[in-house]
XYZ file of C-alpha atoms in Angstrom:
367
model
C 11.328 -33.199 54.682
C 8.600 -31.520 56.721
C 10.043 -28.096 55.837
C 10.046 -28.984 52.125
C 6.372 -29.929 52.200
C 5.575 -26.788 54.197
C 7.331 -24.635 51.583
C 5.526 -26.359 48.706
C 2.210 -25.849 50.460
C 2.982 -22.164 51.094
C 3.894 -21.496 47.453
C 0.845 -23.369 46.193
C -1.551 -21.524 48.493
C -0.013 -18.178 47.464
C -0.635 -18.991 43.807
C -4.181 -20.149 44.507
C -4.956 -16.875 46.294
C -3.915 -14.946 43.160
C -5.688 -17.373 40.839
C -9.082 -17.518 42.594
C -10.399 -14.123 41.387
C -9.717 -15.199 37.798
C -11.438 -18.564 38.354
C -14.495 -17.003 39.960
C -14.835 -14.185 37.420
C -14.352 -16.537 34.457
C -16.775 -19.103 35.851
C -19.439 -16.497 36.463
C -19.015 -15.102 32.955
C -19.485 -18.585 31.482
C -22.546 -19.197 33.670
C -24.142 -15.843 32.830
C -23.451 -16.283 29.128
C -24.849 -19.820 29.098
C -28.001 -18.735 30.954
C -28.541 -16.076 28.291
C -28.057 -18.576 25.469
C -24.488 -17.636 24.607
C -21.830 -19.880 23.127
C -18.114 -19.739 22.399
C -17.463 -17.995 19.077
C -14.239 -17.102 17.293
C -15.669 -14.932 14.496
C -16.326 -11.349 15.643
C -19.116 -10.949 13.088
C -21.094 -13.662 14.942
C -20.515 -12.180 18.396
C -23.506 -11.341 20.599
C -23.555 -10.061 24.179
C -24.306 -13.506 25.692
C -21.638 -15.107 23.500
C -19.188 -12.381 24.525
C -19.671 -13.358 28.176
C -19.248 -17.074 27.459
C -16.252 -16.578 25.166
C -14.530 -14.250 27.625
C -15.063 -16.711 30.458
C -13.578 -19.563 28.415
C -10.581 -17.385 27.536
C -10.138 -16.638 31.248
C -10.237 -20.339 32.122
C -7.583 -20.914 29.481
C -5.244 -18.647 31.448
C -5.360 -20.824 34.567
C -2.236 -22.935 33.837
C -0.268 -19.731 33.258
C -1.663 -18.069 36.384
C -0.927 -21.001 38.672
C 2.564 -21.436 37.185
C 3.413 -17.740 37.207
C 2.414 -17.111 40.791
C 3.999 -20.305 42.135
C 7.253 -19.150 40.548
C 6.673 -15.657 41.964
C 6.193 -17.064 45.457
C 9.473 -18.992 45.176
C 11.731 -16.508 43.379
C 9.884 -13.171 43.652
C 9.532 -10.986 40.523
C 12.220 -12.702 38.395
C 10.118 -15.861 38.506
C 6.871 -14.405 37.144
C 7.702 -14.254 33.408
C 9.271 -17.729 33.105
C 6.494 -19.111 35.301
C 3.828 -17.786 32.934
C 5.758 -19.209 30.002
C 5.831 -22.657 31.647
C 2.052 -22.387 32.010
C 1.754 -21.586 28.309
C 3.810 -24.661 27.499
C 1.526 -26.746 29.715
C -1.501 -25.449 27.795
C 0.205 -26.157 24.461
C 1.048 -29.726 25.494
C -2.406 -30.391 26.922
C -0.907 -30.887 30.402
C -3.502 -28.539 31.877
C -3.643 -27.443 35.496
C -1.252 -30.144 36.730
C 1.283 -29.150 34.102
C 0.978 -25.519 35.135
C 1.610 -26.406 38.774
C 4.698 -28.482 38.027
C 5.965 -25.917 35.519
C 5.599 -23.191 38.151
C 7.743 -25.088 40.636
C 10.318 -25.861 37.942
C 10.571 -22.202 36.908
C 10.552 -20.932 40.484
C 13.340 -23.146 41.774
C 15.474 -22.639 38.664
C 15.108 -18.854 38.994
C 15.918 -19.030 42.699
C 19.021 -21.156 42.039
C 20.252 -18.734 39.378
C 19.612 -15.754 41.677
C 21.427 -17.357 44.608
C 24.389 -18.937 42.821
C 25.116 -17.135 39.557
C 27.815 -14.480 39.990
C 27.945 -11.700 37.412
C 30.115 -8.585 37.044
C 28.981 -5.592 39.066
C 27.797 -3.739 35.967
C 25.442 -6.635 35.108
C 23.810 -6.962 38.545
C 21.026 -4.555 37.584
C 20.191 -6.785 34.617
C 19.760 -9.925 36.737
C 16.098 -9.569 37.815
C 14.668 -8.270 34.544
C 16.754 -9.979 31.869
C 19.320 -12.584 32.915
C 17.292 -14.626 35.433
C 14.014 -14.665 33.429
C 15.784 -15.513 30.157
C 17.988 -18.293 31.547
C 15.063 -19.711 33.524
C 12.822 -19.708 30.469
C 15.492 -21.485 28.393
C 16.231 -24.205 30.969
C 12.651 -24.626 32.148
C 11.247 -24.587 28.628
C 13.582 -27.332 27.448
C 12.714 -29.443 30.504
C 8.977 -28.981 29.965
C 9.083 -29.659 26.212
C 11.447 -32.628 26.140
C 11.453 -34.211 29.626
C 8.416 -33.443 31.790
C 5.708 -32.530 29.297
C 4.972 -36.024 27.994
C 4.553 -37.752 31.384
C 2.498 -34.870 32.810
C 0.192 -34.875 29.786
C -0.254 -38.641 30.113
C -1.112 -38.269 33.807
C -3.622 -35.514 33.040
C -5.290 -37.525 30.282
C -5.365 -40.604 32.502
C -7.120 -38.718 35.303
C -9.618 -37.180 32.896
C -10.383 -40.533 31.272
C -10.803 -42.142 34.683
C -13.328 -39.521 35.843
C -15.307 -39.492 32.620
C -15.364 -43.306 32.459
C -17.021 -43.852 35.855
C -20.379 -45.629 35.904
C -23.237 -44.632 38.222
C -22.183 -46.792 41.184
C -18.596 -45.590 40.881
C -19.760 -41.986 40.683
C -21.642 -42.483 43.952
C -18.520 -43.836 45.638
C -16.116 -41.215 44.344
C -18.638 -38.438 44.904
C -18.905 -39.564 48.522
C -15.097 -39.610 48.897
C -14.668 -36.141 47.354
C -17.391 -34.679 49.577
C -16.182 -36.487 52.707
C -12.523 -35.433 52.427
C -13.337 -32.002 51.006
C -15.108 -30.957 54.204
C -13.331 -32.955 56.883
C -11.437 -29.976 58.328
C -13.772 -27.156 57.254
C -11.610 -25.476 54.632
C -8.266 -26.478 56.151
C -5.199 -28.103 54.623
C -6.810 -31.536 54.110
C -9.848 -30.061 52.357
C -7.703 -28.122 49.920
C -6.296 -31.291 48.304
C -9.532 -32.628 46.732
C -10.753 -29.078 46.142
C -7.625 -28.313 44.130
C -8.178 -31.471 42.081
C -11.751 -30.315 41.387
C -10.424 -26.951 40.170
C -7.975 -28.719 37.875
C -10.708 -30.916 36.407
C -12.854 -27.811 35.841
C -10.101 -26.461 33.621
C -10.321 -29.660 31.558
C -14.074 -29.204 31.128
C -15.075 -31.817 33.731
C -17.471 -29.799 35.869
C -19.212 -32.377 38.089
C -16.499 -32.498 40.812
C -16.609 -28.698 41.028
C -20.312 -28.877 41.861
C -19.503 -31.313 44.680
C -16.961 -28.841 46.047
C -19.450 -25.970 46.024
C -22.386 -27.900 47.474
C -20.529 -29.957 50.081
C -18.851 -26.853 51.518
C -22.298 -25.580 52.535
C -23.418 -28.804 54.253
C -21.600 -28.411 57.620
C -23.032 -24.974 58.551
C -26.480 -25.732 57.132
C -26.544 -29.164 58.758
C -25.519 -27.829 62.160
C -28.168 -25.104 61.915
C -30.822 -27.669 61.018
C -29.665 -29.851 63.929
C -30.277 -26.921 66.294
C -33.804 -26.472 64.883
C -34.606 -30.195 65.181
C -33.206 -30.338 68.720
C -35.609 -27.577 69.745
C -38.535 -29.458 68.180
C -37.718 -32.755 69.927
C -36.724 -30.900 73.114
C -33.233 -32.376 73.286
C -30.795 -29.613 74.063
C -27.464 -30.379 72.378
C -25.895 -26.940 71.966
C -24.767 -24.437 74.571
C -25.968 -20.854 74.455
C -22.584 -19.784 73.096
C -22.753 -22.428 70.365
C -26.223 -21.205 69.407
C -24.803 -17.714 68.950
C -22.024 -19.196 66.800
C -24.609 -21.074 64.710
C -26.380 -17.772 63.963
C -23.096 -16.543 62.469
C -22.154 -19.817 60.758
C -25.470 -20.100 58.864
C -25.133 -17.006 56.634
C -21.441 -17.803 56.165
C -22.446 -21.275 55.019
C -24.840 -19.902 52.418
C -21.802 -18.159 50.933
C -19.795 -21.434 50.930
C -17.681 -20.543 53.980
C -17.394 -23.638 56.176
C -15.053 -22.099 58.744
C -17.962 -20.768 60.806
C -18.535 -24.321 62.088
C -15.076 -24.574 63.668
C -15.957 -22.903 67.034
C -18.935 -25.267 67.343
C -17.006 -28.363 66.295
C -14.140 -27.755 68.715
C -16.424 -28.340 71.711
C -17.363 -31.840 70.503
C -14.899 -32.515 67.711
C -15.291 -36.240 67.050
C -19.101 -36.270 66.892
C -19.341 -33.064 64.865
C -16.692 -34.040 62.305
C -18.278 -37.486 61.955
C -21.738 -35.995 61.296
C -20.641 -33.232 58.930
C -18.238 -35.417 56.913
C -20.870 -38.103 56.346
C -23.393 -35.443 55.326
C -20.886 -33.918 52.893
C -20.159 -37.365 51.478
C -23.859 -38.068 50.929
C -24.235 -34.681 49.237
C -21.275 -35.451 46.952
C -22.583 -38.918 46.085
C -26.030 -37.592 45.119
C -24.605 -34.648 43.183
C -22.192 -36.769 41.150
C -24.760 -39.522 40.512
C -27.366 -37.023 39.271
C -24.826 -35.322 37.010
C -24.785 -31.878 38.612
C -22.037 -29.704 37.159
C -20.764 -26.218 37.953
C -18.683 -23.876 35.829
C -18.356 -21.550 38.820
C -15.963 -22.673 41.581
C -17.302 -20.469 44.351
C -20.344 -18.496 45.458
C -22.510 -20.858 47.522
C -26.274 -20.851 46.987
C -25.987 -17.886 44.645
C -24.416 -20.009 41.885
C -26.861 -22.936 42.135
C -29.091 -21.401 39.398
C -26.062 -21.440 37.094
C -25.380 -25.161 37.646
C -26.331 -27.670 34.981
C -29.099 -29.227 37.131
C -30.167 -26.703 39.794
C -33.005 -28.833 41.194
C -30.723 -31.856 41.603
C -28.171 -29.573 43.266
C -30.757 -28.394 45.789
C -31.749 -32.013 46.483
C -28.121 -33.029 47.096
C -27.544 -30.059 49.397
C -30.785 -30.632 51.308
C -30.232 -34.368 51.814
C -26.628 -33.883 52.910
C -27.670 -31.208 55.413
C -30.519 -33.354 56.764
C -28.184 -36.339 57.214
C -25.725 -34.174 59.142
C -28.512 -32.766 61.326
C -30.047 -36.143 62.158
C -26.689 -37.686 63.056
C -25.867 -34.751 65.333
C -29.223 -34.937 67.126
C -28.817 -38.691 67.603
C -25.205 -38.888 68.788
C -24.667 -35.646 70.723
C -25.257 -35.885 74.447
C -28.171 -33.883 75.900
C -27.169 -30.917 78.025
C -28.591 -29.752 81.324
C -29.684 -26.157 81.720
C -26.529 -25.386 83.673
C -24.290 -26.956 81.031
C -26.101 -25.092 78.253
C -25.557 -21.807 80.055
C -21.914 -22.632 80.671
C -22.248 -22.607 84.436
C -19.611 -24.676 86.157
C -20.479 -25.908 89.586
C -17.551 -25.150 91.780
C -17.322 -25.355 95.522
C -15.033 -22.772 96.948
C -14.078 -22.753 100.581
C -12.979 -19.475 102.020
C -10.641 -19.855 104.929
C -10.064 -16.840 107.080
C -6.792 -16.751 108.865
C -6.526 -15.163 112.261
C -4.148 -12.246 112.214
C -2.121 -11.457 115.282
C -2.027 -7.644 115.690
C -0.288 -7.635 119.079
C 3.086 -6.884 117.604
C 2.001 -3.649 115.936
C 3.056 -0.495 117.717
C 2.114 3.122 116.967
C 4.838 4.702 119.159
């Protein structure tokens, strides 16, 4: 069972790595177009440069179910899985099953293609046709029928249910769920746990629900910014809580954090894991709660502080980020133990006793 989950995770992460450039480029195009006053148009005679950016970005976002499905199938079955995987993504878009439908369709196509490749025996003359004709065609037929007549309805219902749940939240519920998304989304600084809520946020973005995506972007910056602020506050109150090596790591983590890279905090957190994770997760949760409550949305899934101007409410986004970082910093300063000068410098007091043994040289002869 553990191996099955590991394989699923590997295939999903492979697909996400291929999909991210499309998500980022499409999101930025939408943001740039919207900032310039563009809108989605379908009549070329009404097209302007800003509208071209917005329309192109929306078209790119529409490819996400096909991208995630195609590259999941590719990860499972190699090249024979790409074409049927993309087709399963197109079916998901047609049915309104969205990102979730694309994911499931990708696994369906991938494992069908792999089974055909491993178990279908053909004459020697037809072996060359397997990867480019036989496997893709049979996979598309079987997978397509499954998606249209078996899986499509339940997946679409699940997608609509999730969308209706998110859009139907009141202010107090938004605070709670914003806190949960932020808390879990940063608990292991970009690791396997964080990827689960972040993937859900990406899926909701595809459905036009952009508030969770803003939480993902903002909360990812809280740990490095909060730790940096904690170092500054500790110097002001003269309570030394970081070693010299950790201070050097903070100087690296801060610019990484501005770019939405949380991993720079890991070397700092590992020295005092429980306190650091507690402080950063609570700060991320507070950031998420404020962001969701104030209605901050982001069409761009990555980019850190550089995409805040493109968010629906940039000032509210800055407030959420600032408060979350301050909460993290204050908790760290309060709960971390003060260090002595020796501990800060990494000096370990060790007492070493050197024992000299007497050596008997009487038995040595030079004859």
